[in-house]
CSV table of C-alpha atoms and ligand atoms in Angstrom, one decimal:
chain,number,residue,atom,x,y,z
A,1,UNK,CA,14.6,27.5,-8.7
A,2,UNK,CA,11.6,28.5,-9.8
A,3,UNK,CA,8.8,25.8,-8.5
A,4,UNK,CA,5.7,24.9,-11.0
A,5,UNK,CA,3.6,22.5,-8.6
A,6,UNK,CA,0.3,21.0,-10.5
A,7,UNK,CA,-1.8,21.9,-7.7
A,8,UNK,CA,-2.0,25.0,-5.7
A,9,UNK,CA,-1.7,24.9,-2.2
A,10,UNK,CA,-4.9,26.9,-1.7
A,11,UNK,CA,-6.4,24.5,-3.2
A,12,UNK,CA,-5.4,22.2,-0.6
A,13,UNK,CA,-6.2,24.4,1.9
A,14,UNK,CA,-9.9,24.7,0.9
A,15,UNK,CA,-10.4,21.2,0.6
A,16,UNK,CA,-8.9,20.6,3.7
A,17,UNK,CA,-10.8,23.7,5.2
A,18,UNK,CA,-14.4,21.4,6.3
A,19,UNK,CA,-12.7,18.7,7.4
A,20,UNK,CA,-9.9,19.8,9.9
A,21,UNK,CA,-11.9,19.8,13.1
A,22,UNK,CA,-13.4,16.5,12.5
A,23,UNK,CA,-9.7,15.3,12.5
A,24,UNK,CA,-8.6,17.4,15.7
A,25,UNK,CA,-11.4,15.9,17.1
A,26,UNK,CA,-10.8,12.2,16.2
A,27,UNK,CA,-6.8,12.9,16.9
A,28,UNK,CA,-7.8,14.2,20.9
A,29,UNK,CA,-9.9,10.8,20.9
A,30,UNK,CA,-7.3,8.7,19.7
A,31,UNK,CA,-4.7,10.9,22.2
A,32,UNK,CA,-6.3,10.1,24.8
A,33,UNK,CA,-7.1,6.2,24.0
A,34,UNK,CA,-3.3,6.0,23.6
A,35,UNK,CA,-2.3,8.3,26.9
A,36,UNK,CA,-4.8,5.6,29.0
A,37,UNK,CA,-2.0,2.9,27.0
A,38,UNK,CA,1.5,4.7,28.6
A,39,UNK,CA,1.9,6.0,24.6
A,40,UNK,CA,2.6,9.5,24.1
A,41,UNK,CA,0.6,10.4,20.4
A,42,UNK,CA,2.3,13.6,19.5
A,43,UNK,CA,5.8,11.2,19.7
A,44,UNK,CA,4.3,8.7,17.4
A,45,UNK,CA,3.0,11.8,14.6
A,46,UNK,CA,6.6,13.3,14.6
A,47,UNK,CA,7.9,9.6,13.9
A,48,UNK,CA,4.9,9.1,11.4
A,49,UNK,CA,5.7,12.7,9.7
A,50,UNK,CA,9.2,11.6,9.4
A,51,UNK,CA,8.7,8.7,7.5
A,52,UNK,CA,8.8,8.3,3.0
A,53,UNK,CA,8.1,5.7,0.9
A,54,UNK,CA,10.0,6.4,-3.2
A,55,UNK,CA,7.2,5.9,-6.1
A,56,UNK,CA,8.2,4.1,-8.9
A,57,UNK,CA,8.2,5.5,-12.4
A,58,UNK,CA,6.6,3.0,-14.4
A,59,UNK,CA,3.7,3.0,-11.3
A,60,UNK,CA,2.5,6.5,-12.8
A,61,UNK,CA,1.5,4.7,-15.9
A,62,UNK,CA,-0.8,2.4,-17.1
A,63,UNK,CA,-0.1,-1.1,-16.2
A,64,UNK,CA,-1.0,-4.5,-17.9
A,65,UNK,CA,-0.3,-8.2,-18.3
A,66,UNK,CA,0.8,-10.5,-21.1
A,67,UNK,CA,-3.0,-10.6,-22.3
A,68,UNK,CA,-3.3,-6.9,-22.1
A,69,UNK,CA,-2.9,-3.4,-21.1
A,70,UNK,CA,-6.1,-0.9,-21.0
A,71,UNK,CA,-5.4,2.8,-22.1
A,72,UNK,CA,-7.1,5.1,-20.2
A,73,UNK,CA,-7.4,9.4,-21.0
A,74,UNK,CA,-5.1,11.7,-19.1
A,75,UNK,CA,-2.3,8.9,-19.2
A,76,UNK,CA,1.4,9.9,-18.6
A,77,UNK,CA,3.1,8.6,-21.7
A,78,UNK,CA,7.2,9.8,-21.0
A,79,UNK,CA,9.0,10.6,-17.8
A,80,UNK,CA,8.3,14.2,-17.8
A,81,UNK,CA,4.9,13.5,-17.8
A,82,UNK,CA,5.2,10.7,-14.8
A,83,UNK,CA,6.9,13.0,-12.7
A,84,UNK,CA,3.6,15.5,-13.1
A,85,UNK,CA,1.5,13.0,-11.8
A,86,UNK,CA,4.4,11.9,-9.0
A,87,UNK,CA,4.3,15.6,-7.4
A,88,UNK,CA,0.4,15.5,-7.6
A,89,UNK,CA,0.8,12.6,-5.3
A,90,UNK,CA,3.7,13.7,-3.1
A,91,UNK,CA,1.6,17.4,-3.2
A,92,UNK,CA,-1.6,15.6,-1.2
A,93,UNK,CA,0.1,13.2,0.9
A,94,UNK,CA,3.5,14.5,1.3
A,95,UNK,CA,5.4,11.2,2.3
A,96,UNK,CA,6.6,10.5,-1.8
A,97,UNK,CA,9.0,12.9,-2.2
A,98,UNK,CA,11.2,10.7,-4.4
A,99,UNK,CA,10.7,8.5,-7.7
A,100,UNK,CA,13.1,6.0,-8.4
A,101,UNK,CA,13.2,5.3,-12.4
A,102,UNK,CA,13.5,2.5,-14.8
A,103,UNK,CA,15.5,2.5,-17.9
A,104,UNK,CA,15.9,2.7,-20.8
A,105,UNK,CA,12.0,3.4,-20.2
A,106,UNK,CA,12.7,6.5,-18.5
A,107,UNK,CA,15.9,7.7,-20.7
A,108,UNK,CA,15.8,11.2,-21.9
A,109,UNK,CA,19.2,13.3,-23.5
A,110,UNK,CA,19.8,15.7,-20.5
A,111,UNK,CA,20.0,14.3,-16.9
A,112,UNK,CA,20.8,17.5,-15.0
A,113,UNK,CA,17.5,19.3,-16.7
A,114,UNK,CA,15.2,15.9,-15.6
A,115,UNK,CA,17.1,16.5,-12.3
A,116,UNK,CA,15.8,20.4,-12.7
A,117,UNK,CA,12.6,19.9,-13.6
A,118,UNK,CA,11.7,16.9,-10.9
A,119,UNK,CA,12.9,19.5,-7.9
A,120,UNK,CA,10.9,22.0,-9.2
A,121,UNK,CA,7.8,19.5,-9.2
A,122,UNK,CA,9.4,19.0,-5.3
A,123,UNK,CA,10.9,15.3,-6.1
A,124,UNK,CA,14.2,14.1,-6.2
A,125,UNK,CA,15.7,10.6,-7.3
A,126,UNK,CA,15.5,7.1,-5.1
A,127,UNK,CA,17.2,4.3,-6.8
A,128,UNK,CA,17.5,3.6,-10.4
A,129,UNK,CA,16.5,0.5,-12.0
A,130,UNK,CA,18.5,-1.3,-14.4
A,131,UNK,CA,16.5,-3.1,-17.2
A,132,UNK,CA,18.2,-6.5,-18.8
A,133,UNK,CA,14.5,-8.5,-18.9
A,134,UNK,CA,13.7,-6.8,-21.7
A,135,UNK,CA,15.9,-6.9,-25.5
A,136,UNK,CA,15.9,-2.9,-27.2
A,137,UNK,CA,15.6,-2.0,-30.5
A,138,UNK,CA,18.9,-2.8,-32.3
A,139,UNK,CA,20.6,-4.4,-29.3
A,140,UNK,CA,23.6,-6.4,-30.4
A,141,UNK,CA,23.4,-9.5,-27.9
A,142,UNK,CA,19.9,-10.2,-27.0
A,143,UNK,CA,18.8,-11.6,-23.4
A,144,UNK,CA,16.3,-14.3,-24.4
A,145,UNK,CA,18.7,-16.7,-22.8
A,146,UNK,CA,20.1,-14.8,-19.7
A,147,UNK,CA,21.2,-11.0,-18.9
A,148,UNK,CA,24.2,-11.1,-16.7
A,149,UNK,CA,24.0,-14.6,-16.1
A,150,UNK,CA,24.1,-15.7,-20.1
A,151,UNK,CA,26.5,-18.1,-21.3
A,152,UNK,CA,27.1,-15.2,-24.0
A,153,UNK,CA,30.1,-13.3,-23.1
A,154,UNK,CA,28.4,-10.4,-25.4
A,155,UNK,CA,25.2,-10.5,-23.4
A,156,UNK,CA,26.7,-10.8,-19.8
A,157,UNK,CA,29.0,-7.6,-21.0
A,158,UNK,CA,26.4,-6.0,-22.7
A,159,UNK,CA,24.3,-6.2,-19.6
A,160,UNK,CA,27.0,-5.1,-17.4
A,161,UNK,CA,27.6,-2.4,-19.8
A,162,UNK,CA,24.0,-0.9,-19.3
A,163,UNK,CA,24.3,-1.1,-15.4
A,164,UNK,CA,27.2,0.7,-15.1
A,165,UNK,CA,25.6,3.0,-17.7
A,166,UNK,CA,22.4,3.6,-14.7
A,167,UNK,CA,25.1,4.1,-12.3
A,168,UNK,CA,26.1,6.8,-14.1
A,169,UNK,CA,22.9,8.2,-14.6
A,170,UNK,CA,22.1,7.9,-11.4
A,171,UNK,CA,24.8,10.1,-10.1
A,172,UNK,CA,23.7,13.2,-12.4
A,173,UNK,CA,20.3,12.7,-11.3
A,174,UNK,CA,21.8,12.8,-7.8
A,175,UNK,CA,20.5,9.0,-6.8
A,176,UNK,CA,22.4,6.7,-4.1
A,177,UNK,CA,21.6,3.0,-5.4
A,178,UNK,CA,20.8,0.6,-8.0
A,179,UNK,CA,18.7,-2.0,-8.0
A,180,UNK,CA,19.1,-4.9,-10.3
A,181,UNK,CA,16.6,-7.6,-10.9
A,182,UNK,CA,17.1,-10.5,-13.2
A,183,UNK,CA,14.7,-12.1,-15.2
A,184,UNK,CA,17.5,-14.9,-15.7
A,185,UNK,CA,16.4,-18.4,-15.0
A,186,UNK,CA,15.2,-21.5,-17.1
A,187,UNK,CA,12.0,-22.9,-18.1
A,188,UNK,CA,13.3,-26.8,-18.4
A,189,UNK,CA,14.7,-28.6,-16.0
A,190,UNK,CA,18.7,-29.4,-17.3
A,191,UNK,CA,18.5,-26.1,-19.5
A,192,UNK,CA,20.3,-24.5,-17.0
A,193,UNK,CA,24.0,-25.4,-14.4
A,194,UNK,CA,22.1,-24.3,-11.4
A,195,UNK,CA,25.7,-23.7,-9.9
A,196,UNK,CA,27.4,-21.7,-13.3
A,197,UNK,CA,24.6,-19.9,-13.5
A,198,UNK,CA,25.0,-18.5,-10.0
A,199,UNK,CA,28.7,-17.9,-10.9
A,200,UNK,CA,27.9,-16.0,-13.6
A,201,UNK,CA,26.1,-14.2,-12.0
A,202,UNK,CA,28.6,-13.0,-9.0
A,203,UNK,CA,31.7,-12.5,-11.6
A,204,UNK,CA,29.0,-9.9,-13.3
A,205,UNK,CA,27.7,-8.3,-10.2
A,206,UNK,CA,31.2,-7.5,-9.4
A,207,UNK,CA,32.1,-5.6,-11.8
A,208,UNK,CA,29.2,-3.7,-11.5
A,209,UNK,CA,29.9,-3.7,-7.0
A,210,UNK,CA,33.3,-2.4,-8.9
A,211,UNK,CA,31.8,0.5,-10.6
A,212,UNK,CA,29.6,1.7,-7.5
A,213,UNK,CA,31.0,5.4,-6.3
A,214,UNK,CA,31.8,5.4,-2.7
A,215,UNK,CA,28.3,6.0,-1.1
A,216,UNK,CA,26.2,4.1,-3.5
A,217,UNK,CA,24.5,0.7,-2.5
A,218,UNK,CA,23.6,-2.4,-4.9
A,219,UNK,CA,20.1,-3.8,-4.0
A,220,UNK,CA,19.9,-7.3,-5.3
A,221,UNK,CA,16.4,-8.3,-5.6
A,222,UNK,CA,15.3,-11.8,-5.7
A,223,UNK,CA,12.4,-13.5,-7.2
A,224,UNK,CA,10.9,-17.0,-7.3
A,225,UNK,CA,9.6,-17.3,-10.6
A,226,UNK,CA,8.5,-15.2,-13.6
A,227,UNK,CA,9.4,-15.0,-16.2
A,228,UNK,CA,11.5,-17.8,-15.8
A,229,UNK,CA,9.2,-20.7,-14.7
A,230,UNK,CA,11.6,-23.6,-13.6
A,231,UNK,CA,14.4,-21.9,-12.1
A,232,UNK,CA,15.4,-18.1,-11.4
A,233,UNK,CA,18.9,-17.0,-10.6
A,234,UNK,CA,18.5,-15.1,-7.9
A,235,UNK,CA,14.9,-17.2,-6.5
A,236,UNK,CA,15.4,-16.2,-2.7
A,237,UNK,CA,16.5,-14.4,0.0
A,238,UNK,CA,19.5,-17.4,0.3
A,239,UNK,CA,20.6,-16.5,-2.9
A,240,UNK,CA,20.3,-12.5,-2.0
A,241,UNK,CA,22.4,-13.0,1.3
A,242,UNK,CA,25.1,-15.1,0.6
A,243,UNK,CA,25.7,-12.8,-3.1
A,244,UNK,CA,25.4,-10.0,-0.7
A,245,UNK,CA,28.0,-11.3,1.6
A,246,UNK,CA,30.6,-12.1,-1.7
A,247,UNK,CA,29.9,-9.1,-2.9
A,248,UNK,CA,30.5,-7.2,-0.4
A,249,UNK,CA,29.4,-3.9,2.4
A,250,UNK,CA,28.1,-1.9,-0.3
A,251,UNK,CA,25.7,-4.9,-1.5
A,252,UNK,CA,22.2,-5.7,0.7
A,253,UNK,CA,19.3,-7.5,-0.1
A,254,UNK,CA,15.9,-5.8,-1.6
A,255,UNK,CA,12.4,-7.2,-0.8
A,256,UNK,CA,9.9,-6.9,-3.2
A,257,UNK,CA,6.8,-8.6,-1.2
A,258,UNK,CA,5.4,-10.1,-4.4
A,259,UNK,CA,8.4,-12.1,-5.2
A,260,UNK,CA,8.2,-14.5,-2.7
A,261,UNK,CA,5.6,-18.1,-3.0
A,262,UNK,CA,2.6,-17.3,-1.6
A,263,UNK,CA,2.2,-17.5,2.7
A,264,UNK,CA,6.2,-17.3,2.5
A,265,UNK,CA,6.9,-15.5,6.6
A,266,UNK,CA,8.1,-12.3,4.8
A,267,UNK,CA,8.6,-10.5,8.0
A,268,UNK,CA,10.9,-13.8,9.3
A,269,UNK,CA,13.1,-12.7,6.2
A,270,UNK,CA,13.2,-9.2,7.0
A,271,UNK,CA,14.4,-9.9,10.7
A,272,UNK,CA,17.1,-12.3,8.8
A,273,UNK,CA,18.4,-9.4,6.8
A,274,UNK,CA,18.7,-6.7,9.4
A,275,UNK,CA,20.1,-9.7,11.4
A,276,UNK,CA,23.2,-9.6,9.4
A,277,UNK,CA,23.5,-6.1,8.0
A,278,UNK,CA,21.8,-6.5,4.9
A,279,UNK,CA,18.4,-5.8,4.7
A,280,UNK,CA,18.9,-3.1,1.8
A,281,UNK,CA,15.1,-1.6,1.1
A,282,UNK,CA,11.4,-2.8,-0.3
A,283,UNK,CA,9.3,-3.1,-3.8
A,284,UNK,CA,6.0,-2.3,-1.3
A,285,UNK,CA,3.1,-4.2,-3.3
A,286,UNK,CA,0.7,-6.9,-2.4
A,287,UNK,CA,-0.3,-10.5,-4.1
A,288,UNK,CA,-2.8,-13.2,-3.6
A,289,UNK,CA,-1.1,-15.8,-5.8
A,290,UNK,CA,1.6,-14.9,-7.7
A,291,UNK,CA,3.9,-11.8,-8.6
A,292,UNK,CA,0.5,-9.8,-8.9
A,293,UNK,CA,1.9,-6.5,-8.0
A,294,UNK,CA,-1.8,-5.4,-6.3
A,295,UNK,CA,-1.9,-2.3,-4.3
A,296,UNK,CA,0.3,-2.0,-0.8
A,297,UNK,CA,-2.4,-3.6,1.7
A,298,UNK,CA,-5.0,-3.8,-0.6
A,299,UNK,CA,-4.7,-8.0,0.1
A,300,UNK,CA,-3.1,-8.8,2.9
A,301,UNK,CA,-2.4,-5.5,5.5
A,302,UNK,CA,-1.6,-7.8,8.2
A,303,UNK,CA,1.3,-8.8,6.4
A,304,UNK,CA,2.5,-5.1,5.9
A,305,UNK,CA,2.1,-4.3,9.4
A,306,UNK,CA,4.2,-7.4,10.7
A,307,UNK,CA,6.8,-6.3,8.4
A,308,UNK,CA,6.9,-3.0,10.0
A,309,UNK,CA,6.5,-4.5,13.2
A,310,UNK,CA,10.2,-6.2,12.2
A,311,UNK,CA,11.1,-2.8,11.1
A,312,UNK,CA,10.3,-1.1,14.3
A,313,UNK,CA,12.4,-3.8,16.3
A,314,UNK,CA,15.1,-3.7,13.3
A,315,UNK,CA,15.2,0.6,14.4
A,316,UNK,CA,15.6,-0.1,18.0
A,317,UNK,CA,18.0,-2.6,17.5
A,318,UNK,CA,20.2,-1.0,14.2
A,319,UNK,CA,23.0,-3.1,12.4
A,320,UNK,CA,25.7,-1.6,10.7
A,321,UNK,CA,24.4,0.0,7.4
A,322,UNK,CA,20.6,-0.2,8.5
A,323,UNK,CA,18.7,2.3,6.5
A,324,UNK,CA,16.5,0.7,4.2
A,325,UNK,CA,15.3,1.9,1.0
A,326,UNK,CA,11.4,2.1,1.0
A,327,UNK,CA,10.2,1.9,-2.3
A,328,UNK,CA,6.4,1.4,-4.1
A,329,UNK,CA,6.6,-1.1,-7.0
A,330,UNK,CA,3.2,-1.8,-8.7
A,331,UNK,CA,1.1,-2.3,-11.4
A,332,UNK,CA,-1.9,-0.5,-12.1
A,333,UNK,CA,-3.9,-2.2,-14.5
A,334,UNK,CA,-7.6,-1.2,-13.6
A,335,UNK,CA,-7.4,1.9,-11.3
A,336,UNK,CA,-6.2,5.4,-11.8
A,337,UNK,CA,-2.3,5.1,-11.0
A,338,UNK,CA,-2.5,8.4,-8.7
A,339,UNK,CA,-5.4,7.1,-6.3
A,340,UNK,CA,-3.4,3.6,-6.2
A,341,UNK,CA,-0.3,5.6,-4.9
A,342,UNK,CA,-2.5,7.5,-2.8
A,343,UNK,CA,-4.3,4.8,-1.4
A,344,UNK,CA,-1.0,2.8,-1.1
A,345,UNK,CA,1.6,5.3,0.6
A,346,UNK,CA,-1.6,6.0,3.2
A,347,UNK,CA,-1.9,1.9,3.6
A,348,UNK,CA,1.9,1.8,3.9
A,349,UNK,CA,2.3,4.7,6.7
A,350,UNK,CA,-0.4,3.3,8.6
A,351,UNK,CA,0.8,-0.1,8.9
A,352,UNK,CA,4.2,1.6,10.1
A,353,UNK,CA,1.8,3.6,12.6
A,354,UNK,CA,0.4,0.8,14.2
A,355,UNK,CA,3.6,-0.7,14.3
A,356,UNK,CA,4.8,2.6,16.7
A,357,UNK,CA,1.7,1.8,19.0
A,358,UNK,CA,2.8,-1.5,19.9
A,359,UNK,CA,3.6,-1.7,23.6
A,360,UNK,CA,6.8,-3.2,23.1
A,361,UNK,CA,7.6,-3.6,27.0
A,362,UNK,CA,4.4,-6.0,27.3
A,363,UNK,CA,5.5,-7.9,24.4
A,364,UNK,CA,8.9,-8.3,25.3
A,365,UNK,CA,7.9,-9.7,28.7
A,366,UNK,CA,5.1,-12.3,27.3
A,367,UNK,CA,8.3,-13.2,25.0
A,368,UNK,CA,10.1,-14.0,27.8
A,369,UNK,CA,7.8,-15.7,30.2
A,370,UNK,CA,5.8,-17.5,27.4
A,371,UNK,CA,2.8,-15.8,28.0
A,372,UNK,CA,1.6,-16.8,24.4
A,373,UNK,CA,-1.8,-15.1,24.1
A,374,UNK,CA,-0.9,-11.6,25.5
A,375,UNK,CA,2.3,-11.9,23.1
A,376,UNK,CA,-0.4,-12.3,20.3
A,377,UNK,CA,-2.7,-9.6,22.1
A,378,UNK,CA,-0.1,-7.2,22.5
A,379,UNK,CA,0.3,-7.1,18.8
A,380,UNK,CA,-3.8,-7.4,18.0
A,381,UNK,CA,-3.9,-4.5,19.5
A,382,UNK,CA,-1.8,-2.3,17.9
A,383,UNK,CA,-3.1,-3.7,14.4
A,384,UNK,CA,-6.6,-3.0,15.0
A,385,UNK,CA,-5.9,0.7,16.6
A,386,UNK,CA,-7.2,2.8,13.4
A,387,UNK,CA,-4.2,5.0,13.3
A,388,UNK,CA,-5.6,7.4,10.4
A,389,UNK,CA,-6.0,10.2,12.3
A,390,UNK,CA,-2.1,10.6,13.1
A,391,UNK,CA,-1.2,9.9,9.7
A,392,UNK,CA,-4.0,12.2,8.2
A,393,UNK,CA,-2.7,15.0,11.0
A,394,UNK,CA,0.9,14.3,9.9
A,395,UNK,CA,0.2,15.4,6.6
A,396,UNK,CA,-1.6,17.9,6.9
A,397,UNK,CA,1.1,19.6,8.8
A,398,UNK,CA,3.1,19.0,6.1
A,399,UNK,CA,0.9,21.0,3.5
A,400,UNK,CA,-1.2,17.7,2.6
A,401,UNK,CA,-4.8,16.9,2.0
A,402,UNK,CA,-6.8,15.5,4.8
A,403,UNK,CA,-8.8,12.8,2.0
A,404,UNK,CA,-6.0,12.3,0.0
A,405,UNK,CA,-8.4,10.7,-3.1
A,406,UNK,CA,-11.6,13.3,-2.4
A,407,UNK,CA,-8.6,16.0,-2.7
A,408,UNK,CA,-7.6,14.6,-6.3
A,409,UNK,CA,-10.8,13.8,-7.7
A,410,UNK,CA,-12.0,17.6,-6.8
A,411,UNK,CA,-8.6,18.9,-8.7
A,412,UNK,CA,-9.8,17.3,-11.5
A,413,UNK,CA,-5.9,16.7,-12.3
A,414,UNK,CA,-7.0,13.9,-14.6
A,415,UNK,CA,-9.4,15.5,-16.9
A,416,UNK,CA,-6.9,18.4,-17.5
A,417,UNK,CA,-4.4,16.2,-18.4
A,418,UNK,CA,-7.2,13.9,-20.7
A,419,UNK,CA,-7.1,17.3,-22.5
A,420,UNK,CA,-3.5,18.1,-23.0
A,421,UNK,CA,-1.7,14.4,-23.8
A,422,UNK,CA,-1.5,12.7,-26.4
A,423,UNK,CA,-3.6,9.2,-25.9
A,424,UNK,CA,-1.2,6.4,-24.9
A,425,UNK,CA,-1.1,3.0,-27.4
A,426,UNK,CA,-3.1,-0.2,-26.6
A,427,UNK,CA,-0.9,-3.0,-26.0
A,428,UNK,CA,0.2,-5.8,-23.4
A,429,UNK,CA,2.9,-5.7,-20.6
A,430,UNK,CA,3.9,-3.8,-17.7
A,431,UNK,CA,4.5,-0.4,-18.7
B,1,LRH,C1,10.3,-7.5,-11.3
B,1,LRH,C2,10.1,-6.1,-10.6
B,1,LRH,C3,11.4,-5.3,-10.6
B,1,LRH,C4,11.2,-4.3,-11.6
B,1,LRH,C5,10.0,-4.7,-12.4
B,1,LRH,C6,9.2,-3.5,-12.9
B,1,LRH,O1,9.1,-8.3,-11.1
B,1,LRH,O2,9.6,-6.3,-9.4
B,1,LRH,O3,11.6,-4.7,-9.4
B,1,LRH,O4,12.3,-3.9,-12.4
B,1,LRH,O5,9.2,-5.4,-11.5
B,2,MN,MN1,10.2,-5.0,-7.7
């Protein structure tokens, strides 16, 4: 297969070229800070270079709110165009190497050619996303009142309908899992049989568990609010686990970190989930009040690192069917999307780094004997080790850019493309 990358690898080369002994030299520091700490740094960059998060899609593209979306020039306006601007990101950081779409947004006629033309771009498929929040041009039962969980036969079938019809998309584009979040819910208290409604929606999920080929997963991903403003479906992780348990191996439990009320313990959930088999993957984000959908860390990287903290333990302690989906789901209203990704898949890899420094024997022991403040201090210091060297090394072994965003703005990626697309429309909402 003939490979047509956006940006040359010389390119990358000579950007990195001025920077690399800097970094050899901050790595050796950091080597031996970590050797004097019983940790072995070269272990840690193989488990670090391991490691990929999946972009989402509608990420590559402008995002907005109900007030408003702000075009900008260079825009991707279709898939084809979204998965250019995807291998620019996976080409300078080299830990995206999958996109996991959304449709109908990203429908096109010929799976097998998208299939094509992403590996040529170096990308394959994560998880698709089925889309019953949303009512399409000409569709026969509309969701205003409830997708799978409608008490409209049409619309429940309807909606199962269009997930089996991802499913089956996903399998030409060569994709393992679905995810399905509901928008279903009620604004008024009464509008809605709490208990029906959660009926409804496990008689519709199975049929869709019943349509899953035989290595595929469901990731059910819950939300507390929004759109639906008095009651959602599926609000919690409650909801996620005990549908996950009906439902049934194949089904685990997706956390998006923005659908949760604000100063919810995220990383208590995640250690729930592995607990009983079903932590399923991540929507990586970040949110100061509500379902913001802010870059990963960009608010709260404390929070991401204790989650990966969780994830380090969940790894050396593995459940049956423990390999979670990680997954970038985010809304880029005011940045360029690229540097977001950028910014976040280095944010996300580094809180996972600093998770790997932990001296897990000291913790483990001030567990045990109570010793509260070196339990706390055995963590501090892992968080504030700056692990950037590793990951920066790590990817530049991999064919990446040392400064991922200096890299991309010295392309000048953007300003090409400003040339060569058509401008994308004003307008309001997420994509
Ligand atoms: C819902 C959600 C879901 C996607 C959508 C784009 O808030 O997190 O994962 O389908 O955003
Ligand atoms: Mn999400």
């Amino acid at each position: 297969m003939e490979t047509k990358l956006p940006i040359t690898p010389d390119f990358i080369r000579d950007a990195n070229a001025p920077r690399l002994d800097a970094l050899e030299e901050d790595f050796g520091a950091l080597g031996r800070q970590l050797r004097r700490r019983g940790i072995d740094i070269e272990k840690i960059e193989r488990q670090v270079a391991a490691f990929t998060v999946a972009l989402p899609s509608w990420g590559a593209g402008r995002g907005g709110t109900r007030f408003a979306k702000f075009p900008f020039r260079g825009a991707p306006t279709n898939i084809h165009e979204k998965l250019q601007d995807c291998s620019v990101i996976q080409q300078l950081c080299r830990i995206t190497p999958r996109v996991s779409p959304h449709f109908p947004w990203d429908f096109v006629s010929d799976y097998r050619a998208l299939r094509q033309e992403a590996a040529a771009l170096g990308l394959s498929f994560d998880a698709v996303n089925s889309n019953t929040f949303q009512d399409q041009p000409g569709q026969r039962h509309s969701y205003a009142t409830g997708s799978l969980t409608s008490t409209d036969r049409g619309a429940r079938e309807q909606a199962i309908a269009h997930n089996i019809e991802c499913i089956n998309i996903g399998k030409e584009l060569g994709s393992s899992a679905i995810t399905v979040w509901l928008a279903d819910g009620s604004n008024f208290p009464g509008q809605q049989d709490l208990t029906r409604a959660f009926d409804r929606y496990l008689e519709a999920t199975a049929q869709i568990y019943a349509a899953l080929p035989g290595n595929w997963r469901m990731l059910l991903e819950h939300k507390l609010f929004e759109p639906a403003f008095y009651s959602t479906v599926l609000q919690d992780w409650g909801s996620s686990i005990l549908a996950a348990q009906q439902l049934g191996p194949k089904a685990q439990c997706l956390v998006d970190l923005g659908h949760h009320a604000p100063n919810t313990n995220i990383e208590q959930i995640v250690s729930r989930l592995h607990r009983f088999g079903k932590l399923g993957g991540f929507h990586f984000n970040d949110s100061k009040y509500g379902d913001d959908d802010l870059d990963s860390g960009a608010i709260n990287p404390h929070q991401l690192f204790l989650i990966f903290n969780e994830l380090v333990e969940a790894g050396l302690n593995p459940r049956p069917g423990f390999d979670p989906a990680y997954m970038i789901d985010q809304s880029h209203n005011v940045t360029d999307p690229i540097e977001s990704m950028l910014s976040s898949a280095e944010a996300i890899a580094s809180a996972y780094a600093k998770a790997l420094v932990v001296d897990r024997a000291a913790l483990r022991d001030a567990q045990e004997s109570n010793d509260v403040m070196m339990a706390f201090q055995a963590l501090r210091q892992a968080y504030r080790t700056d692990v950037s060297p590793i990951v920066a090394r790590a990817r530049v072994a991999a064919g990446g850019a040392v400064d991922v965003l200096a890299a991309y703005r010295a392309s000048g990626w953007r300003q090409e493309m400003a040339g060569k697309r058509k401008p994308m429309a004003p307008g309001t909402g997420i994509v």
